[in-house]
Every structure is written in C-alpha cells, then in structure tokens.
Amino acid sequence: MNSAASSGSHLGLVGSSEAESTAASASRVVSDQAPGRRGLAAELPDFPWDTIATARATAQAHPDGIVDLAIGTPVDPTPRLARDALVRAANSPGYPLTAGLAELRTGIARYLTERWGAAGVDPDATLPVIGTKELVAWLPTLLGLGPDHLVVYPTTAYPTYLVGATIAGCGAITCDDLDELGELRPALVWINSPSNPTGQVLGADELARRVEWARARGAVVASDECYGEYGWEAEPVSILHPSVSRGSPVGLLAVHSLSKRSNLAGYRAGFVAGDRALVGELLAIRKHAGMIVPAPVQRVMIELLADSEHVEVQRRRYAARRRLLRPALESAGFRIEHSEGGIYLWATRDEDGRRTLDLLAGLGILVAPGDFYGPAASTYVRLSLTATDERITAAAARLSGR
Amino acid sequence: MNSAASSGSHLGLVGSSEAESTAASASRVVSDQAPGRRGLAAELPDFPWDTIATARATAQAHPDGIVDLAIGTPVDPTPRLARDALVRAANSPGYPLTAGLAELRTGIARYLTERWGAAGVDPDATLPVIGTKELVAWLPTLLGLGPDHLVVYPTTAYPTYLVGATIAGCGAITCDDLDELGELRPALVWINSPSNPTGQVLGADELARRVEWARARGAVVASDECYGEYGWEAEPVSILHPSVSRGSPVGLLAVHSLSKRSNLAGYRAGFVAGDRALVGELLAIRKHAGMIVPAPVQRVMIELLADSEHVEVQRRRYAARRRLLRPALESAGFRIEHSEGGIYLWATRDEDGRRTLDLLAGLGILVAPGDFYGPAASTYVRLSLTATDERITAAAARLSGR
C-alpha cells in the first residue's frame, strides 16, 4: 500500500503506479460503458479480507467455534437511550437539515468543550456526517484537493486515508515524523490518536508539534479521534484542546464517530468540527451533494452526546476484555505494543504476521494481519475487543492452553 | 445557470466561466487554509431560496397564515409500516453492508420487476443509496468522469444534475432533443420523468429514442424516476421496461427514492439499479468511501418496497389536493402546463415568474419561481402538493376569491 518498507525510510510515497499495480492484481472490472472514463473503482486498493479466507475457515473449524477478532464491529447493544430517541423520531416525512438540527450542533459543541476541553468551537463550526468513514474518504475531494496536492497519513493506518487521497487524485505519503518531509508542503495532514490499528496515543506535546509544523506550511490538520473515549494507559487529547491548538481551531478539523463510543455503527453517525471557515465550506458542498444525516439519527446523536453514563458502561466492558486477553497473549509469547488506547490489541511474535494469523487460526481465533495497515506493520496482528465476554474468555483460555 | 435562453437555442452549454460568475455574485468564502485549493464550494451554484425571502415575508403576513408550496418536502406521516420496522431494527451496533442486506437487494429487484415491469434486473444489479440526492450529485464522480466528459440534463431541471457535473469537473449541457447535440458524444445523459419541476411524463417511445441515441454513442443513461408513483394524466414508464430498454439494462441506471413514495425524506432512502457492471463499479467505490445506508433504514426499505397500499393512500392525498388546486389556479387566470405526473403543478400567467411569485405571495401563497430550474422556465412557477389538505384548501379558496 505504501513504499515505507521498501524505501528503507519512514517515508512512503504512494504513487499512481503502485495504485495501478494493486488494481492489476485485482479482479475488479470497469464497465465498458462511456469509454475513456477514469475507472476509479480499479484505482482503489483491494479489500484484503479475501486474503484471510483460509484462516477464517480454519478458525471456524475449531470445535468450540470461531472467536472473530478480525473486524472491529461493535457487538454490545445499542444503548436504550439511542433506541428510545430513534423511536420518538420515527415520524420523519420531511427533508432533514444537512447542517444538523440546531440542538445537534449545540450538543456537538458542548460535548467537545465539556468532554474534550476544546477551545473556541461554536455550534456553527460543527457538522454531522453519515459515519466518519465517508468524511475521511471524501475530505480531500470536499476540500478541493487534486493532483497538485499531497495528503500525509500515518505509516501504519486505517486504509481510508489513502482512499480519500486516491478519490481526489492527490499524491499521498505516509509519515510519522513530519520533519522528514523536508521541503514538501502537504495540503492535508491526518492524525489518528488513539491509532487504529496500533492503539498508540499521542501526547499533547507531540500533537502540538504536528499542528505547529502544519500551520507553518498552511496545511490543514484533520485529527481522527474516533477511539478517543477509550484511553487505558494514556489519556487521549483532542487536537482542539488549547494545549494543542494554542486556543484556536484555525486550520484544524477534529473527526468524531459515535460508532464505537455508543455501539452505533449501524446508524452511521459522526461529526467533524473545528475551523469554522473549513466547516462552512464542507457544509456548502455537502448541502448541494445531499450528504445528509437522517433526521432520526440526528435526534439519537443529540441524546447520546449529552450522556456519558452509557460510555462508561462500554468502557468497563472493553477494559474487562482487555484484562483477560492481554495477559493471555503475553503468556502465549506475544509482545503487545502501544495499545494504550482504542479497542484493539496490537501484538507481535516478531515473525511474519501471516504466520501469526495462521497460528491463531489454529486456535480458532481470527485476527487482522498487520499488512492490512501498511507494509511497516507486517510482523504484527490486530485483535479487536469487539467480541462478547464469552468469546473473549474462550480466546484467553485457548491462548493460555487451558 | 445555463445559457439556453441567451443562446437562442435549446442547447445550453454550462462552462466554468459561468460557474465562476455565479460564484462571484455569491457571498460564500473559501477558507485561506491549504492555499491553491480548487475552492469547490465557490464553484457550485448559489442556493436561490434567499431570493424569495421577501415573498415569504409577504406570504407570512397573510391574516390566515402562509401556504408554503415552495419546497416539495412531504408533510404527511411516515407510514406505520416504516415506523414499526425502524423500531424493530433499533438495536444496530455493528457496521451495515454498503451493498445492502440480501433481503433489500432482492426486494429492490422484485419491486422493479413487479411494479415497473423491469427486465433483467437481478439483486446484484441494485444498490441502496443515502437518498437519491447524493447519488445524483456524486454519480459523475463515481463513474470517473472529468474535464474530458460531458453530462447532458434537461433544460428545465432539478439543479443537482448540474451540481454533479460541477463536482466532477465535467462539462454540462442542457438539452431536451438529443439530436440537437450533433457530433457531441456525452458520457452521461440524465432523464427525469415525471419531471421535477414540470411534471412532464415521457412516453415509452420517447424514452426508447433517447436510450437508442445514447447507446449508439456509448453514453450512460441515468433515469431519475423519483416521482414515478405519481402519474395522473399519463402513466410513467421506467427506463428498465423492455419497451424502453429493449430487454437489456446495459448502459442504463434507474434512480428511485422512497422520500416521496413513502413520506420518508427524513430517513434518506433510495436506490440505483440497472446495468450490473456499472452498479458493481459504484458499489466498489462506495464501499471504500463509506457511503452506507444505516441498518435500520435498510430494514425500513425492505418493508416499504414490498407494500403498495401505503402508496395508494398517499396517491389519493395528492390527487385530492390536485383536484382542489388546479381548477382554482385556472380560475385565477393561470395556465397549467405538463403536470401529467409528479407532485407539483407547473403554472404560468405568461409573465415573469417573479411577478407571479409576488402576486401569489400577496395571497399568502409561497411558490418556487421557475428560474430556479433554468432560464427557459422564467415565466413559470412551481406549486407543490406537499401541504396539508387544510392549507391546500385555503390556497384554493384564496385563488378563487372566496
């Protein structure tokens, strides 16, 4: 996905030739209708899940059944609060507001201010999105970036940052130490703390350093804070906190999702907030482009953002699973790296991650191989805490040889 | 918005210079972050609703209150069937399928086949969308169209066809008689029957002629059939009907919405179906781009597409309003054109539509001036049937001088 490993540097430049070679290995076909089209479908990376089909089959054959820790899809119930709000809003014949209901925008601003200590975020600097994956994927396009622009994202990362750059036709480069970019002047820098997949949590000083670097070059900083509610050995900090933003959201966009916070992935609910002018631009385009969060989902978001109790309930669930799974992995010879935050354990046996994948599949445990997230991560695997207590207990027992 | 009127022809070429002049007259600002960006927000047309603010204020001052027929937002209740399905699906912690649940894809294919007599539409040639406005706005981009491509849409039209071409950076041209395009070879041709705003219903022969023309030139035909359930003096025909498609959906995309069919605009529910390879391309990109219909909404769609009774109830509501409003307009000196289908009356007094707007505002009735839909329509106004029976009755009484 990037050349970080092969170049021997921490920089990985992702060019169109690599995108094409990915496409060449894919079975996807572009229709012959309207010839001369770009064929965007073929430029995008393959969905790699097919490559773990054999491991999945092996894990499924375990006499006590598969423990699927590969995909981070929440399994605990959507909170009662959300369900009740959805039901109350079920009569919604008319068009919703793209900007979000006034109560929702106020609620987002209040949540960022009270929960995250954000400074200077008014309601009109917030915008609901149809789950944050669409915002991540479309942000470079919505910002009007193109072939003359460069997007920077972490070396080991959620694949959608690259997808977003590819859709917009931008250059993309992976980098964790921005100083290595030298004279390059990116238009957009992605930060993701806690990280998917590594669980790394960046401190306020490191975040502030990145913001300062980007501001000096006129780059927008987008901070994917979707796992922010889950800090374990470190407390996540929002990019909008004054220790990072220096009190001003100018040039900054914080991206939040309710999928993990509130077991709400099925509803597609998230928001972006920060720089008022940038948010205004996004809104202007999204109004024309019909990117509207359904009215009942907006009502649910209002209720959930005002409540922290259900988040604490979910935190305790993940914490308990983590306490079971982490020592079991360590007892089985795994080393856990980072994982200070988020809903994954990032583990290695210092061997090819595909070998680890197979080993765990033999125990009936399915994981995501590190190479899904970039070549620098090929010796790791990602284990999600999004399985039931019963399944996590089973995995821990199998790892401990009990 | 297009130069159809000023060129004296039925062709209106919409170039970037005109888009810029639209932008120049707008108050929208592009942030100075990440300089050198395209500033897409400024390229898009203005939302013209501000221009009827005075008329709105006048109408609101009517002693019996405003009758707002300007925006076509459904006001009748979301069907019980939909609300019950939403409630049943409220526990949705995990990620939904971008492709749609198997039951949903089957349900869409069955609806198209049984209701519309579509030929050759399998479930995997269908795809749910987050309301059809987003599909209309993103289709040229998702198809990989760009500056070398041309999008054709009707002379008097829903503004989002132009928005879609603008976002993708395509050329755009308005045209109702494709033969006038001469040697031009568009990549995408939009059809909209029943039309928003005119209510014109195109017969199977005319649709077939357009499909044949497009197929001979390799153009994709996208048919916006969002008002299809509402035919009055003419029966709408789907582009996927064999009398139009010649039995094959190749090169064709039918676009359907549940917003008007099922008073569901608040839920954002629609679908696209037709050419399997094109739908497959759209799906491949939309999976990466996170354009996912929420799980509870997918469940609602399954229920609603299998039911025609609630549609018949709604048809009767609009028919009754139409029977009240149409003769009242005629008695007040209006001529109704087209309006054979859809949920609007397309009316003229053969004067500047802004003058008609003011006249009606004086009666407390707010309408949309025809110029919202292109310069060729500047002597018309659009009246929506999406107001309560009580308000439509009030409008009819005011028009009749009672």
mmCIF file of C-alpha atoms in Angstrom, chain B residues 7-128:
data_model
loop_
_atom_site.group_PDB
_atom_site.id
_atom_site.type_symbol
_atom_site.label_atom_id
_atom_site.label_comp_id
_atom_site.label_asym_id
_atom_site.label_seq_id
_atom_site.Cartn_x
_atom_site.Cartn_y
_atom_site.Cartn_z
ATOM 1 C CA SER B 7 -28.004 31.400 -26.972
ATOM 2 C CA GLY B 8 -31.441 31.335 -28.531
ATOM 3 C CA SER B 9 -31.175 27.583 -28.942
ATOM 4 C CA HIS B 10 -32.437 24.634 -26.994
ATOM 5 C CA LEU B 11 -28.849 23.818 -26.115
ATOM 6 C CA GLY B 12 -27.285 25.412 -23.085
ATOM 7 C CA LEU B 13 -23.585 24.883 -22.570
ATOM 8 C CA VAL B 14 -22.595 25.441 -18.976
ATOM 9 C CA GLY B 15 -18.945 26.354 -18.786
ATOM 10 C CA SER B 16 -16.588 27.079 -15.962
ATOM 11 C CA SER B 17 -16.606 30.815 -16.642
ATOM 12 C CA GLU B 18 -20.302 30.937 -15.926
ATOM 13 C CA ALA B 19 -19.805 28.896 -12.793
ATOM 14 C CA GLU B 20 -17.230 31.466 -11.714
ATOM 15 C CA SER B 21 -19.539 34.360 -12.374
ATOM 16 C CA THR B 22 -22.151 32.636 -10.250
ATOM 17 C CA ALA B 23 -19.522 32.333 -7.568
ATOM 18 C CA ALA B 24 -18.553 35.977 -7.890
ATOM 19 C CA SER B 25 -22.098 37.017 -7.085
ATOM 20 C CA ALA B 26 -22.179 34.725 -4.097
ATOM 21 C CA SER B 27 -21.217 35.612 -0.581
ATOM 22 C CA ARG B 28 -19.594 32.256 0.063
ATOM 23 C CA VAL B 29 -15.973 32.328 1.041
ATOM 24 C CA VAL B 30 -13.310 29.709 0.624
ATOM 25 C CA SER B 31 -11.044 29.417 3.653
ATOM 26 C CA ASP B 32 -7.461 30.501 3.176
ATOM 27 C CA GLN B 33 -6.223 27.206 4.662
ATOM 28 C CA ALA B 34 -4.174 24.996 2.314
ATOM 29 C CA PRO B 35 -3.809 27.681 -0.365
ATOM 30 C CA GLY B 36 -4.078 26.698 -4.021
ATOM 31 C CA ARG B 37 -7.109 24.523 -3.497
ATOM 32 C CA ARG B 38 -9.897 24.343 -6.027
ATOM 33 C CA GLY B 39 -12.458 26.000 -3.753
ATOM 34 C CA LEU B 40 -15.262 23.718 -4.846
ATOM 35 C CA ALA B 41 -17.751 25.466 -2.570
ATOM 36 C CA ALA B 42 -17.454 28.641 -4.647
ATOM 37 C CA GLU B 43 -17.918 26.801 -7.964
ATOM 38 C CA LEU B 44 -21.299 25.434 -7.013
ATOM 39 C CA PRO B 45 -24.487 27.356 -7.774
ATOM 40 C CA ASP B 46 -25.997 29.529 -5.085
ATOM 41 C CA PHE B 47 -28.928 28.227 -3.136
ATOM 42 C CA PRO B 48 -31.574 30.550 -4.549
ATOM 43 C CA TRP B 49 -34.013 30.384 -1.656
ATOM 44 C CA ASP B 50 -32.686 33.632 -0.232
ATOM 45 C CA THR B 51 -34.058 35.376 -3.316
ATOM 46 C CA ILE B 52 -37.660 34.614 -2.299
ATOM 47 C CA ALA B 53 -37.244 35.804 1.292
ATOM 48 C CA THR B 54 -39.304 38.937 0.618
ATOM 49 C CA ALA B 55 -42.106 36.928 -0.950
ATOM 50 C CA ARG B 56 -42.003 34.596 2.030
ATOM 51 C CA ALA B 57 -42.327 37.504 4.455
ATOM 52 C CA THR B 58 -45.273 38.852 2.455
ATOM 53 C CA ALA B 59 -46.983 35.453 2.457
ATOM 54 C CA GLN B 60 -46.370 35.021 6.167
ATOM 55 C CA ALA B 61 -48.163 38.306 6.821
ATOM 56 C CA HIS B 62 -51.443 36.908 5.428
ATOM 57 C CA PRO B 63 -54.094 37.035 8.196
ATOM 58 C CA ASP B 64 -54.877 33.328 7.694
ATOM 59 C CA GLY B 65 -51.191 32.396 7.552
ATOM 60 C CA ILE B 66 -48.821 31.282 4.824
ATOM 61 C CA VAL B 67 -49.495 28.371 2.477
ATOM 62 C CA ASP B 68 -45.970 27.207 1.698
ATOM 63 C CA LEU B 69 -45.961 25.390 -1.644
ATOM 64 C CA ALA B 70 -42.356 26.321 -2.459
ATOM 65 C CA ILE B 71 -40.396 23.343 -1.177
ATOM 66 C CA GLY B 72 -41.544 19.825 -2.028
ATOM 67 C CA THR B 73 -40.964 18.343 1.403
ATOM 68 C CA PRO B 74 -43.522 15.675 2.362
ATOM 69 C CA VAL B 75 -45.810 16.618 5.257
ATOM 70 C CA ASP B 76 -47.974 13.520 5.576
ATOM 71 C CA PRO B 77 -46.997 10.973 8.217
ATOM 72 C CA THR B 78 -44.328 8.379 7.634
ATOM 73 C CA PRO B 79 -46.304 5.112 7.224
ATOM 74 C CA ARG B 80 -46.821 2.995 10.331
ATOM 75 C CA LEU B 81 -45.127 0.132 8.461
ATOM 76 C CA ALA B 82 -41.925 2.176 8.255
ATOM 77 C CA ARG B 83 -42.017 3.323 11.858
ATOM 78 C CA ASP B 84 -42.545 -0.207 13.121
ATOM 79 C CA ALA B 85 -39.655 -1.542 11.039
ATOM 80 C CA LEU B 86 -37.384 1.228 12.306
ATOM 81 C CA VAL B 87 -38.246 0.401 15.889
ATOM 82 C CA ARG B 88 -37.568 -3.308 15.356
ATOM 83 C CA ALA B 89 -34.123 -2.518 13.919
ATOM 84 C CA ALA B 90 -33.108 -0.006 16.594
ATOM 85 C CA ASN B 91 -30.511 -2.341 18.096
ATOM 86 C CA SER B 92 -27.847 -1.951 15.398
ATOM 87 C CA PRO B 93 -24.394 -1.814 16.991
ATOM 88 C CA GLY B 94 -22.443 -3.235 14.027
ATOM 89 C CA TYR B 95 -21.461 -1.998 10.572
ATOM 90 C CA PRO B 96 -24.143 -2.268 7.870
ATOM 91 C CA LEU B 97 -23.482 -3.641 4.388
ATOM 92 C CA THR B 98 -22.792 -0.985 1.751
ATOM 93 C CA ALA B 99 -24.277 -3.332 -0.844
ATOM 94 C CA GLY B 100 -27.412 -3.618 1.227
ATOM 95 C CA LEU B 101 -28.824 -6.614 3.048
ATOM 96 C CA ALA B 102 -29.542 -9.549 0.731
ATOM 97 C CA GLU B 103 -33.256 -9.137 1.522
ATOM 98 C CA LEU B 104 -33.082 -5.496 0.490
ATOM 99 C CA ARG B 105 -31.390 -6.184 -2.843
ATOM 100 C CA THR B 106 -33.904 -8.920 -3.547
ATOM 101 C CA GLY B 107 -36.697 -6.552 -2.542
ATOM 102 C CA ILE B 108 -35.463 -3.819 -4.877
ATOM 103 C CA ALA B 109 -35.185 -6.229 -7.798
ATOM 104 C CA ARG B 110 -38.653 -7.577 -7.090
ATOM 105 C CA TYR B 111 -40.148 -4.076 -6.822
ATOM 106 C CA LEU B 112 -38.613 -3.016 -10.132
ATOM 107 C CA THR B 113 -39.766 -6.196 -11.817
ATOM 108 C CA GLU B 114 -43.284 -6.341 -10.408
ATOM 109 C CA ARG B 115 -44.165 -2.649 -10.159
ATOM 110 C CA TRP B 116 -42.230 -1.353 -13.157
ATOM 111 C CA GLY B 117 -42.052 -4.403 -15.411
ATOM 112 C CA ALA B 118 -38.270 -4.081 -15.444
ATOM 113 C CA ALA B 119 -36.444 -6.746 -17.428
ATOM 114 C CA GLY B 120 -33.179 -8.373 -16.473
ATOM 115 C CA VAL B 121 -32.621 -6.693 -13.092
ATOM 116 C CA ASP B 122 -31.047 -9.120 -10.621
ATOM 117 C CA PRO B 123 -30.438 -8.305 -6.946
ATOM 118 C CA ASP B 124 -26.729 -7.725 -7.600
ATOM 119 C CA ALA B 125 -27.604 -5.032 -10.118
ATOM 120 C CA THR B 126 -29.175 -2.958 -7.316
ATOM 121 C CA LEU B 127 -27.654 -0.702 -4.670
ATOM 122 C CA PRO B 128 -29.202 1.318 -1.834
#
